[in-house]
């Protein structure tokens, strides 16, 4: 056994060999690599002790190198990594929601590669405000008088309620007391902000008189919440915003609208009718509107607050705002994304989220055929590859239950189950996520870029060990 232990390569030999053979090792912290090598060698010693290895040749560095390289390459990968999304769910919170437009990525790079004027007024050289960077754009795009950006929409709702409603009563329809996921529940946010919830109406129907009868001197706002992630169908009624705004104005209280996703474009002609745009909500009289930066807008994680100047000014000067503020990277990405919306056609072409949502069934079918033939070329008899019409979802709580026609590429493995294939694809580099059916692992090209086809095909081939 001693000669087997002696046959193992030393730490130093392993380290220097890896430095010469693994790419990009210069920037990997050495302690990380040493730990991984130690674990690798310890496992081999365990194998020797247990009698699982009895041939010294197997312990020579040349024999061990492929496995050692694989072990170390896996171990040094960062926690946050690029993944391939072939699920067809465009706004996938688990996968980082929106893919940023090239313009936004360039703006982020420029803002963080050197110093920037985040809070610097370049006309005077004095202190500027990070809030003014995108306020003009937001007002121009939506018709609002003033705007503010915070960390995310949950923060936006919290800040708005904390500023305008603390200690008072906020009237909300029972049909809108939603949980958004990740435990963001309107009643709980309300409690945190110190406002008291007054529920009115029934789950499926709320009338103007329900609101009118609930208004008291304690009322501080009427809140509307976009029921983002589900849809009430059938016997159902909500009060139109215009009527609610008129009632609120009579009583001198604001209407707050949490739009959730908040689209700046009307996507009705892309088969997605029925979602109010931010502009329409402002026009119809909402005093304060909040929505996410990384849902249908297609920008970075952010919470956008806009509406009447006096309300937004009060919200901006709430001390809590300082705790919820955005950084320069967010500001850079958001400004670049919003600029594209100045020309709606440009936004449709350049913002990946919009491009994916509005992709035509014909273009998706053509791209699916392209991916399928690439897969077939690489897989041989390891799997059957077929095409089938299906639907994708927008996700992110936007356009719930709305089906977008697509074409799925179904991979039916010959020797392993679809579940096993799905599991193996998770450990590829980059990992590939798709949809699981009983017999097939399915890829929806809606969320997979053309430039990602090659990686996706090679991931499947590797997972099937072709
Ligand atoms: C998504 C959503 C939120 C939370 O937004 P985040 O940006 O994820 O914080 C709040 N309200 C509604 C209606 C939503 O759809």
CSV table of C-alpha atoms and ligand atoms in Angstrom, one decimal:
chain,number,residue,atom,x,y,z
A,1,UNK,CA,0.0,0.0,0.0
A,2,UNK,CA,2.9,2.3,0.8
A,3,UNK,CA,4.1,2.3,-2.8
A,4,UNK,CA,0.6,3.3,-3.9
A,5,UNK,CA,0.6,6.3,-1.6
A,6,UNK,CA,4.0,7.2,-2.8
A,7,UNK,CA,2.8,7.0,-6.4
A,8,UNK,CA,0.4,9.9,-5.8
A,9,UNK,CA,1.6,13.2,-7.3
A,10,UNK,CA,2.5,16.0,-4.9
A,11,UNK,CA,0.5,19.1,-4.3
A,12,UNK,CA,3.2,21.2,-6.0
A,13,UNK,CA,3.3,19.1,-9.1
A,14,UNK,CA,-0.5,19.1,-9.4
A,15,UNK,CA,-0.6,22.8,-8.9
A,16,UNK,CA,2.0,23.7,-11.5
A,17,UNK,CA,0.5,21.2,-14.0
A,18,UNK,CA,-2.9,22.8,-13.6
A,19,UNK,CA,-1.4,26.3,-14.0
A,20,UNK,CA,0.0,25.2,-17.4
A,21,UNK,CA,-3.0,23.3,-18.7
A,22,UNK,CA,-6.2,24.9,-17.4
A,23,UNK,CA,-7.2,28.2,-19.1
A,24,UNK,CA,-7.6,31.4,-17.1
A,25,UNK,CA,-5.9,30.1,-14.0
A,26,UNK,CA,-3.9,33.3,-13.4
A,27,UNK,CA,-6.9,35.0,-11.8
A,28,UNK,CA,-8.1,32.1,-9.7
A,29,UNK,CA,-7.1,32.4,-6.0
A,30,UNK,CA,-4.5,29.8,-5.2
A,31,UNK,CA,-6.0,28.8,-1.8
A,32,UNK,CA,-9.1,27.7,-3.6
A,33,UNK,CA,-7.1,25.5,-6.0
A,34,UNK,CA,-5.0,24.0,-3.3
A,35,UNK,CA,-8.1,23.1,-1.3
A,36,UNK,CA,-9.6,21.4,-4.4
A,37,UNK,CA,-6.3,19.5,-5.1
A,38,UNK,CA,-6.2,18.4,-1.4
A,39,UNK,CA,-9.8,17.1,-1.6
A,40,UNK,CA,-9.0,15.2,-4.8
A,41,UNK,CA,-5.8,13.6,-3.4
A,42,UNK,CA,-7.6,12.7,-0.1
A,43,UNK,CA,-10.3,10.9,-2.0
A,44,UNK,CA,-7.6,8.9,-3.8
A,45,UNK,CA,-6.0,8.0,-0.5
A,46,UNK,CA,-9.3,6.8,0.7
A,47,UNK,CA,-9.7,4.7,-2.4
A,48,UNK,CA,-6.2,3.2,-1.7
A,49,UNK,CA,-7.0,2.4,1.9
A,50,UNK,CA,-10.3,0.8,0.9
A,51,UNK,CA,-8.6,-1.3,-1.7
A,52,UNK,CA,-10.4,0.3,-4.6
A,53,UNK,CA,-7.1,1.2,-6.3
A,54,UNK,CA,-4.3,-1.3,-6.6
A,55,UNK,CA,-2.4,-0.3,-9.7
A,56,UNK,CA,0.3,2.5,-9.3
A,57,UNK,CA,-0.1,3.4,-12.9
A,58,UNK,CA,-3.6,4.7,-12.3
A,59,UNK,CA,-2.1,7.1,-9.8
A,60,UNK,CA,0.4,8.7,-12.1
A,61,UNK,CA,-0.3,12.4,-12.9
A,62,UNK,CA,-0.9,11.6,-16.5
A,63,UNK,CA,-3.7,9.2,-15.7
A,64,UNK,CA,-5.2,11.5,-13.1
A,65,UNK,CA,-5.0,14.7,-15.0
A,66,UNK,CA,-8.3,14.7,-16.9
A,67,UNK,CA,-10.3,14.0,-13.7
A,68,UNK,CA,-8.2,16.4,-11.7
A,69,UNK,CA,-8.8,19.2,-14.3
A,70,UNK,CA,-12.5,18.5,-14.3
A,71,UNK,CA,-12.6,18.5,-10.5
A,72,UNK,CA,-10.8,21.8,-10.2
A,73,UNK,CA,-12.5,23.5,-13.1
A,74,UNK,CA,-15.9,22.7,-11.5
A,75,UNK,CA,-14.7,23.8,-8.1
A,76,UNK,CA,-13.5,27.2,-9.1
A,77,UNK,CA,-16.6,28.2,-11.0
A,78,UNK,CA,-18.3,31.3,-9.5
A,79,UNK,CA,-21.6,30.9,-7.6
A,80,UNK,CA,-23.4,33.2,-10.0
A,81,UNK,CA,-23.1,31.8,-13.6
A,82,UNK,CA,-24.5,32.2,-17.0
A,83,UNK,CA,-27.2,29.6,-17.8
A,84,UNK,CA,-29.1,28.7,-20.9
A,85,UNK,CA,-32.8,29.2,-20.6
A,86,UNK,CA,-34.8,27.0,-22.9
A,87,UNK,CA,-37.9,26.9,-20.8
A,88,UNK,CA,-39.7,29.5,-22.9
A,89,UNK,CA,-40.5,31.5,-19.7
A,90,UNK,CA,-39.3,34.9,-20.7
A,91,UNK,CA,-39.3,36.7,-17.4
A,92,UNK,CA,-38.0,33.9,-15.2
A,93,UNK,CA,-37.2,35.2,-11.7
A,94,UNK,CA,-35.0,32.1,-10.9
A,95,UNK,CA,-32.9,33.0,-13.9
A,96,UNK,CA,-32.5,36.7,-13.3
A,97,UNK,CA,-35.6,37.9,-15.1
A,98,UNK,CA,-34.6,40.2,-18.0
A,99,UNK,CA,-31.6,39.8,-20.2
A,100,UNK,CA,-30.3,43.3,-20.7
A,101,UNK,CA,-30.1,45.0,-24.1
A,102,UNK,CA,-26.6,45.4,-25.5
A,103,UNK,CA,-26.9,49.2,-25.0
A,104,UNK,CA,-27.6,48.6,-21.3
A,105,UNK,CA,-24.7,46.3,-20.9
A,106,UNK,CA,-22.4,48.8,-22.5
A,107,UNK,CA,-23.7,51.6,-20.3
A,108,UNK,CA,-23.0,49.4,-17.2
A,109,UNK,CA,-19.5,48.7,-18.3
A,110,UNK,CA,-18.8,52.3,-19.0
A,111,UNK,CA,-20.2,53.4,-15.6
A,112,UNK,CA,-18.2,51.0,-13.6
A,113,UNK,CA,-15.0,50.8,-15.5
A,114,UNK,CA,-14.0,54.2,-14.1
A,115,UNK,CA,-15.5,56.9,-12.0
A,116,UNK,CA,-18.9,58.3,-13.1
A,117,UNK,CA,-21.1,61.3,-12.4
A,118,UNK,CA,-23.6,59.4,-10.3
A,119,UNK,CA,-24.1,62.4,-7.9
A,120,UNK,CA,-22.1,65.0,-9.7
A,121,UNK,CA,-23.6,68.0,-11.6
A,122,UNK,CA,-21.4,68.4,-14.6
A,123,UNK,CA,-22.6,71.9,-15.3
A,124,UNK,CA,-21.5,73.3,-11.9
A,125,UNK,CA,-19.1,70.6,-10.7
A,126,UNK,CA,-21.1,70.5,-7.5
A,127,UNK,CA,-23.3,67.8,-5.9
A,128,UNK,CA,-25.9,66.4,-8.3
A,129,UNK,CA,-28.7,63.9,-7.7
A,130,UNK,CA,-28.7,60.3,-8.8
A,131,UNK,CA,-32.5,60.6,-9.0
A,132,UNK,CA,-32.4,63.2,-11.7
A,133,UNK,CA,-30.5,60.8,-14.1
A,134,UNK,CA,-33.6,59.0,-15.3
A,135,UNK,CA,-36.4,61.2,-14.1
A,136,UNK,CA,-36.7,63.2,-17.3
A,137,UNK,CA,-36.8,60.1,-19.4
A,138,UNK,CA,-39.5,58.5,-17.2
A,139,UNK,CA,-41.6,61.6,-17.3
A,140,UNK,CA,-41.3,62.0,-21.1
A,141,UNK,CA,-42.2,58.4,-21.7
A,142,UNK,CA,-45.1,58.2,-19.3
A,143,UNK,CA,-46.6,61.7,-19.0
A,144,UNK,CA,-45.9,61.7,-15.3
A,145,UNK,CA,-44.9,64.9,-13.5
A,146,UNK,CA,-42.1,63.3,-11.4
A,147,UNK,CA,-40.4,60.0,-11.0
A,148,UNK,CA,-38.1,58.1,-8.6
A,149,UNK,CA,-36.2,54.8,-8.8
A,150,UNK,CA,-35.6,52.4,-5.9
A,151,UNK,CA,-34.2,48.9,-5.5
A,152,UNK,CA,-37.2,46.9,-6.7
A,153,UNK,CA,-40.9,47.2,-6.9
A,154,UNK,CA,-41.5,45.6,-3.5
A,155,UNK,CA,-39.3,48.5,-2.1
A,156,UNK,CA,-41.3,51.0,-4.2
A,157,UNK,CA,-44.6,49.8,-2.7
A,158,UNK,CA,-43.2,49.8,0.8
A,159,UNK,CA,-41.8,53.3,0.4
A,160,UNK,CA,-45.0,54.7,-1.1
A,161,UNK,CA,-47.2,53.3,1.6
A,162,UNK,CA,-44.8,54.3,4.3
A,163,UNK,CA,-44.7,57.9,3.0
A,164,UNK,CA,-48.3,58.5,2.1
A,165,UNK,CA,-50.3,56.1,4.2
A,166,UNK,CA,-48.6,55.5,7.6
A,167,UNK,CA,-51.0,55.5,10.5
A,168,UNK,CA,-54.0,55.8,8.2
A,169,UNK,CA,-56.3,53.4,6.4
A,170,UNK,CA,-55.7,52.2,2.9
A,171,UNK,CA,-58.7,50.8,1.0
A,172,UNK,CA,-58.0,47.8,-1.3
A,173,UNK,CA,-60.3,45.5,-3.1
A,174,UNK,CA,-60.4,41.9,-1.8
A,175,UNK,CA,-59.7,40.6,-5.3
A,176,UNK,CA,-56.3,42.4,-5.2
A,177,UNK,CA,-54.8,41.2,-2.0
A,178,UNK,CA,-52.2,39.2,-3.8
A,179,UNK,CA,-49.1,37.3,-3.0
A,180,UNK,CA,-46.5,37.9,-5.7
A,181,UNK,CA,-44.2,35.0,-4.7
A,182,UNK,CA,-41.1,35.1,-2.5
A,183,UNK,CA,-43.5,36.1,0.3
A,184,UNK,CA,-44.3,39.5,-1.0
A,185,UNK,CA,-47.9,39.9,0.2
A,186,UNK,CA,-49.8,43.1,0.0
A,187,UNK,CA,-51.3,42.7,3.5
A,188,UNK,CA,-47.9,42.1,5.0
A,189,UNK,CA,-46.2,45.0,3.2
A,190,UNK,CA,-49.0,47.1,4.4
A,191,UNK,CA,-48.4,46.1,8.0
A,192,UNK,CA,-44.7,46.8,7.7
A,193,UNK,CA,-45.4,50.3,6.4
A,194,UNK,CA,-47.6,51.0,9.4
A,195,UNK,CA,-50.8,51.5,7.3
A,196,UNK,CA,-54.0,49.8,8.1
A,197,UNK,CA,-55.6,47.7,5.4
A,198,UNK,CA,-59.4,48.2,4.8
A,199,UNK,CA,-60.6,45.4,2.5
A,200,UNK,CA,-63.6,46.0,0.4
A,201,UNK,CA,-65.8,44.1,-2.0
A,202,UNK,CA,-65.6,40.3,-2.6
A,203,UNK,CA,-62.8,38.3,-4.2
A,204,UNK,CA,-64.4,38.3,-7.6
A,205,UNK,CA,-66.4,41.6,-7.6
A,206,UNK,CA,-65.9,45.0,-6.1
A,207,UNK,CA,-68.1,48.1,-6.9
A,208,UNK,CA,-67.4,51.8,-6.7
A,209,UNK,CA,-69.9,52.0,-3.8
A,210,UNK,CA,-67.8,49.5,-1.8
A,211,UNK,CA,-65.0,52.0,-1.9
A,212,UNK,CA,-67.2,55.0,-1.3
A,213,UNK,CA,-68.8,53.5,1.8
A,214,UNK,CA,-65.3,52.6,3.2
A,215,UNK,CA,-63.9,56.1,3.0
A,216,UNK,CA,-63.5,57.7,6.4
A,217,UNK,CA,-61.5,60.7,7.7
A,218,UNK,CA,-58.7,58.1,8.5
A,219,UNK,CA,-58.5,57.1,4.8
A,220,UNK,CA,-55.0,58.0,3.4
A,221,UNK,CA,-55.2,56.3,0.0
A,222,UNK,CA,-57.0,54.0,-2.4
A,223,UNK,CA,-54.7,51.2,-3.5
A,224,UNK,CA,-55.0,49.2,-6.7
A,225,UNK,CA,-52.8,46.2,-7.1
A,226,UNK,CA,-52.3,44.6,-10.5
A,227,UNK,CA,-53.3,40.9,-10.0
A,228,UNK,CA,-50.1,40.0,-11.9
A,229,UNK,CA,-49.7,36.3,-11.4
A,230,UNK,CA,-53.3,35.1,-11.8
A,231,UNK,CA,-56.5,36.0,-13.6
A,232,UNK,CA,-60.0,36.0,-12.3
A,233,UNK,CA,-62.3,34.8,-15.1
A,234,UNK,CA,-66.0,34.5,-15.2
A,235,UNK,CA,-68.4,36.6,-12.9
A,236,UNK,CA,-66.0,39.4,-12.2
A,237,UNK,CA,-65.9,43.1,-11.8
A,238,UNK,CA,-63.3,45.7,-10.9
A,239,UNK,CA,-63.8,49.5,-10.7
A,240,UNK,CA,-62.3,51.3,-13.6
A,241,UNK,CA,-59.4,53.6,-12.6
A,242,UNK,CA,-61.1,56.7,-13.9
A,243,UNK,CA,-64.1,56.2,-11.5
A,244,UNK,CA,-61.8,55.4,-8.6
A,245,UNK,CA,-59.7,58.5,-9.3
A,246,UNK,CA,-62.8,60.7,-9.3
A,247,UNK,CA,-63.9,59.3,-6.0
A,248,UNK,CA,-60.4,59.7,-4.5
A,249,UNK,CA,-60.3,63.3,-5.7
A,250,UNK,CA,-63.6,64.1,-4.1
A,251,UNK,CA,-62.1,63.0,-0.8
A,252,UNK,CA,-58.7,64.5,-1.3
A,253,UNK,CA,-56.8,61.2,-1.1
A,254,UNK,CA,-54.5,59.7,-3.7
A,255,UNK,CA,-55.0,56.6,-5.8
A,256,UNK,CA,-51.9,54.4,-5.8
A,257,UNK,CA,-51.5,51.8,-8.5
A,258,UNK,CA,-49.0,48.9,-8.1
A,259,UNK,CA,-48.8,47.8,-11.8
A,260,UNK,CA,-46.4,45.0,-11.1
A,261,UNK,CA,-44.9,44.5,-14.5
A,262,UNK,CA,-45.7,47.8,-16.0
A,263,UNK,CA,-45.3,47.9,-19.8
A,264,UNK,CA,-44.5,51.1,-21.7
A,265,UNK,CA,-45.7,49.5,-25.0
A,266,UNK,CA,-49.2,48.3,-25.8
A,267,UNK,CA,-48.5,44.7,-26.8
A,268,UNK,CA,-52.1,44.0,-28.0
A,269,UNK,CA,-50.9,43.6,-31.6
A,270,UNK,CA,-48.4,40.9,-30.4
A,271,UNK,CA,-51.3,38.8,-29.0
A,272,UNK,CA,-51.1,40.2,-25.5
A,273,UNK,CA,-54.2,42.4,-25.1
A,274,UNK,CA,-55.6,43.7,-21.8
A,275,UNK,CA,-52.6,45.0,-20.0
A,276,UNK,CA,-52.7,48.7,-19.2
A,277,UNK,CA,-49.6,50.6,-20.2
A,278,UNK,CA,-48.0,52.9,-17.6
A,279,UNK,CA,-48.9,55.9,-19.7
A,280,UNK,CA,-52.6,54.9,-19.7
A,281,UNK,CA,-52.6,54.5,-15.9
A,282,UNK,CA,-51.1,57.9,-15.5
A,283,UNK,CA,-53.6,59.5,-18.0
A,284,UNK,CA,-56.5,57.9,-16.3
A,285,UNK,CA,-55.7,59.6,-13.0
A,286,UNK,CA,-53.5,57.4,-10.8
A,287,UNK,CA,-51.6,59.7,-8.5
A,288,UNK,CA,-48.7,57.3,-7.9
A,289,UNK,CA,-47.8,54.3,-10.0
A,290,UNK,CA,-45.2,51.7,-9.2
A,291,UNK,CA,-43.7,48.9,-11.4
A,292,UNK,CA,-40.6,46.7,-11.8
A,293,UNK,CA,-37.6,47.5,-14.0
A,294,UNK,CA,-36.8,43.9,-14.8
A,295,UNK,CA,-40.2,42.5,-15.8
A,296,UNK,CA,-41.8,43.5,-19.2
A,297,UNK,CA,-39.7,46.7,-19.3
A,298,UNK,CA,-36.7,44.5,-19.8
A,299,UNK,CA,-34.2,46.5,-17.8
A,300,UNK,CA,-32.3,45.9,-14.5
A,301,UNK,CA,-33.9,45.1,-11.2
A,302,UNK,CA,-35.4,48.3,-10.0
A,303,UNK,CA,-38.7,49.7,-8.6
A,304,UNK,CA,-40.0,52.7,-10.5
A,305,UNK,CA,-42.2,55.2,-8.8
A,306,UNK,CA,-43.9,58.0,-10.7
A,307,UNK,CA,-46.9,60.3,-10.7
A,308,UNK,CA,-47.8,63.7,-9.3
A,309,UNK,CA,-45.0,66.0,-8.3
A,310,UNK,CA,-46.1,66.7,-4.7
A,311,UNK,CA,-46.5,63.0,-3.9
A,312,UNK,CA,-43.2,61.9,-5.5
A,313,UNK,CA,-41.4,64.8,-3.8
A,314,UNK,CA,-42.6,63.5,-0.4
A,315,UNK,CA,-41.7,60.0,-1.3
A,316,UNK,CA,-38.2,61.0,-2.3
A,317,UNK,CA,-37.5,62.8,0.9
A,318,UNK,CA,-38.6,59.9,3.1
A,319,UNK,CA,-35.5,58.8,5.1
A,320,UNK,CA,-36.4,55.2,4.2
A,321,UNK,CA,-35.6,56.1,0.6
A,322,UNK,CA,-31.9,56.2,1.4
A,323,UNK,CA,-32.0,52.6,2.5
A,324,UNK,CA,-33.7,51.5,-0.7
A,325,UNK,CA,-31.7,53.5,-3.2
A,326,UNK,CA,-30.2,52.0,-6.4
A,327,UNK,CA,-26.6,51.9,-7.4
A,328,UNK,CA,-24.8,53.3,-10.4
A,329,UNK,CA,-24.9,50.0,-12.3
A,330,UNK,CA,-28.7,49.9,-12.1
A,331,UNK,CA,-29.0,53.6,-13.1
A,332,UNK,CA,-26.7,53.0,-16.1
A,333,UNK,CA,-28.7,50.0,-17.3
A,334,UNK,CA,-32.0,51.6,-16.7
A,335,UNK,CA,-31.2,54.8,-18.4
A,336,UNK,CA,-29.9,53.0,-21.5
A,337,UNK,CA,-33.0,50.7,-21.6
A,338,UNK,CA,-35.4,53.6,-21.2
A,339,UNK,CA,-33.7,55.6,-24.0
A,340,UNK,CA,-34.6,52.8,-26.4
A,341,UNK,CA,-38.3,53.3,-25.6
A,342,UNK,CA,-38.1,56.8,-27.0
A,343,UNK,CA,-38.6,55.1,-30.3
A,344,UNK,CA,-40.9,52.1,-29.6
A,345,UNK,CA,-39.8,50.2,-32.7
A,346,UNK,CA,-36.2,50.5,-31.5
A,347,UNK,CA,-37.2,49.1,-28.1
A,348,UNK,CA,-39.0,46.2,-29.8
A,349,UNK,CA,-35.9,45.3,-31.7
A,350,UNK,CA,-33.2,46.0,-29.1
A,351,UNK,CA,-34.7,45.0,-25.7
A,352,UNK,CA,-34.4,41.2,-25.4
A,353,UNK,CA,-37.4,40.7,-23.2
A,354,UNK,CA,-39.6,42.5,-25.7
A,355,UNK,CA,-38.1,40.7,-28.6
A,356,UNK,CA,-38.7,37.4,-27.0
A,357,UNK,CA,-42.3,38.2,-26.0
A,358,UNK,CA,-43.2,39.5,-29.4
A,359,UNK,CA,-41.4,36.9,-31.5
A,360,UNK,CA,-43.7,35.6,-34.2
A,361,UNK,CA,-44.8,31.9,-34.4
A,362,UNK,CA,-43.2,31.7,-37.9
A,363,UNK,CA,-39.8,32.9,-36.8
A,364,UNK,CA,-39.9,30.6,-33.7
A,365,UNK,CA,-40.8,27.6,-35.9
A,366,UNK,CA,-37.9,28.4,-38.3
A,367,UNK,CA,-35.5,28.8,-35.4
A,368,UNK,CA,-36.8,25.5,-33.8
A,369,UNK,CA,-36.1,23.7,-37.1
A,370,UNK,CA,-32.5,25.1,-37.1
A,371,UNK,CA,-31.9,24.0,-33.5
A,372,UNK,CA,-33.4,20.6,-34.2
A,373,UNK,CA,-31.1,19.9,-37.1
A,374,UNK,CA,-28.1,21.0,-35.1
A,375,UNK,CA,-29.1,18.6,-32.3
A,376,UNK,CA,-29.8,15.7,-34.7
A,377,UNK,CA,-26.3,16.2,-36.3
A,378,UNK,CA,-24.7,15.9,-32.9
A,379,UNK,CA,-26.8,13.1,-31.3
A,380,UNK,CA,-26.9,10.3,-33.8
A,381,UNK,CA,-28.9,7.4,-32.3
A,382,UNK,CA,-28.6,8.7,-28.7
A,383,UNK,CA,-32.0,10.5,-28.9
A,384,UNK,CA,-34.9,11.2,-31.2
A,385,UNK,CA,-35.4,14.9,-32.0
A,386,UNK,CA,-38.9,16.1,-33.0
A,387,UNK,CA,-40.8,19.4,-33.3
A,388,UNK,CA,-44.1,20.1,-31.8
A,389,UNK,CA,-46.3,23.2,-31.6
A,390,UNK,CA,-46.9,24.3,-28.0
A,391,UNK,CA,-47.1,27.5,-26.0
A,392,UNK,CA,-44.7,29.7,-23.9
A,393,UNK,CA,-45.5,32.0,-21.1
A,394,UNK,CA,-44.3,35.5,-20.4
A,395,UNK,CA,-43.7,34.8,-16.7
A,396,UNK,CA,-42.7,37.2,-14.0
A,397,UNK,CA,-46.4,37.6,-13.1
A,398,UNK,CA,-47.0,39.4,-16.4
A,399,UNK,CA,-49.8,38.4,-18.7
A,400,UNK,CA,-50.9,35.5,-16.6
A,401,UNK,CA,-52.6,32.5,-18.4
A,402,UNK,CA,-51.8,34.1,-21.7
A,403,UNK,CA,-50.4,31.6,-24.2
A,404,UNK,CA,-47.8,32.5,-26.7
A,405,UNK,CA,-47.7,30.1,-29.6
A,406,UNK,CA,-44.2,28.5,-30.1
A,407,UNK,CA,-42.6,25.4,-31.5
A,408,UNK,CA,-40.8,23.0,-29.0
A,409,UNK,CA,-37.8,21.0,-29.9
A,410,UNK,CA,-38.4,17.6,-28.1
A,411,UNK,CA,-35.4,15.4,-27.3
A,412,UNK,CA,-36.4,11.9,-26.5
A,413,UNK,CA,-33.3,10.0,-25.2
A,414,UNK,CA,-32.8,6.4,-26.2
A,415,UNK,CA,-31.0,5.1,-23.2
A,416,UNK,CA,-31.8,7.3,-20.2
A,417,UNK,CA,-35.0,8.9,-19.0
A,418,UNK,CA,-35.9,12.5,-19.8
A,419,UNK,CA,-35.7,13.2,-16.0
A,420,UNK,CA,-32.1,11.9,-16.0
A,421,UNK,CA,-31.2,14.0,-19.0
A,422,UNK,CA,-32.7,17.1,-17.3
A,423,UNK,CA,-30.6,16.4,-14.2
A,424,UNK,CA,-27.4,15.9,-16.2
A,425,UNK,CA,-28.0,19.2,-18.1
A,426,UNK,CA,-27.9,21.0,-14.8
A,427,UNK,CA,-24.2,20.2,-14.4
A,428,UNK,CA,-23.1,21.2,-17.8
A,429,UNK,CA,-21.1,24.4,-18.4
A,430,UNK,CA,-23.2,26.4,-19.0
A,431,UNK,CA,-26.2,24.5,-17.4
A,432,UNK,CA,-29.1,24.1,-19.7
A,433,UNK,CA,-32.7,24.4,-18.4
A,434,UNK,CA,-35.7,23.3,-20.4
A,435,UNK,CA,-39.1,21.8,-19.9
A,436,UNK,CA,-39.7,18.2,-18.8
A,437,UNK,CA,-42.4,16.0,-20.3
A,438,UNK,CA,-42.9,12.4,-19.5
A,439,UNK,CA,-40.7,11.1,-22.4
A,440,UNK,CA,-38.9,14.2,-23.5
A,441,UNK,CA,-36.7,17.0,-22.5
A,442,UNK,CA,-38.1,20.0,-24.4
A,443,UNK,CA,-36.3,23.2,-25.6
A,444,UNK,CA,-38.3,26.4,-26.4
A,445,UNK,CA,-36.2,28.6,-28.6
A,446,UNK,CA,-38.2,31.7,-27.6
A,447,UNK,CA,-35.8,32.2,-24.7
A,448,UNK,CA,-32.7,30.8,-26.3
A,449,UNK,CA,-30.6,33.2,-28.5
A,450,UNK,CA,-29.3,32.0,-31.8
A,451,UNK,CA,-25.8,32.5,-30.5
A,452,UNK,CA,-26.6,30.0,-27.7
A,453,UNK,CA,-27.7,27.2,-30.0
A,454,UNK,CA,-24.2,25.7,-30.3
A,455,UNK,CA,-23.7,25.6,-26.5
A,456,UNK,CA,-27.2,24.1,-26.0
A,457,UNK,CA,-26.6,21.4,-28.6
A,458,UNK,CA,-23.2,20.5,-27.2
A,459,UNK,CA,-24.6,20.4,-23.7
A,460,UNK,CA,-27.2,17.9,-24.8
A,461,UNK,CA,-24.6,15.8,-26.7
A,462,UNK,CA,-22.3,15.8,-23.6
A,463,UNK,CA,-25.1,14.9,-21.3
A,464,UNK,CA,-26.0,12.0,-23.5
A,465,UNK,CA,-22.3,11.1,-23.7
A,466,UNK,CA,-22.4,11.1,-27.5
B,1,LIG,C1,-43.6,41.6,-9.3
B,1,LIG,C2,-44.6,42.4,-8.5
B,1,LIG,C3,-44.1,43.1,-7.3
B,1,LIG,C4,-42.7,42.9,-6.8
B,1,LIG,O1,-41.8,43.5,-7.7
B,1,LIG,P1,-40.3,43.3,-7.6
B,1,LIG,O2,-39.7,44.1,-8.6
B,1,LIG,O3,-40.1,41.8,-7.8
B,1,LIG,O4,-39.9,43.7,-6.2
B,1,LIG,C5,-45.1,43.8,-6.6
B,1,LIG,N1,-46.3,43.9,-7.1
B,1,LIG,C6,-46.8,43.3,-8.2
B,1,LIG,C7,-48.2,43.5,-8.6
B,1,LIG,C8,-45.9,42.5,-8.9
B,1,LIG,O5,-46.3,41.9,-10.0
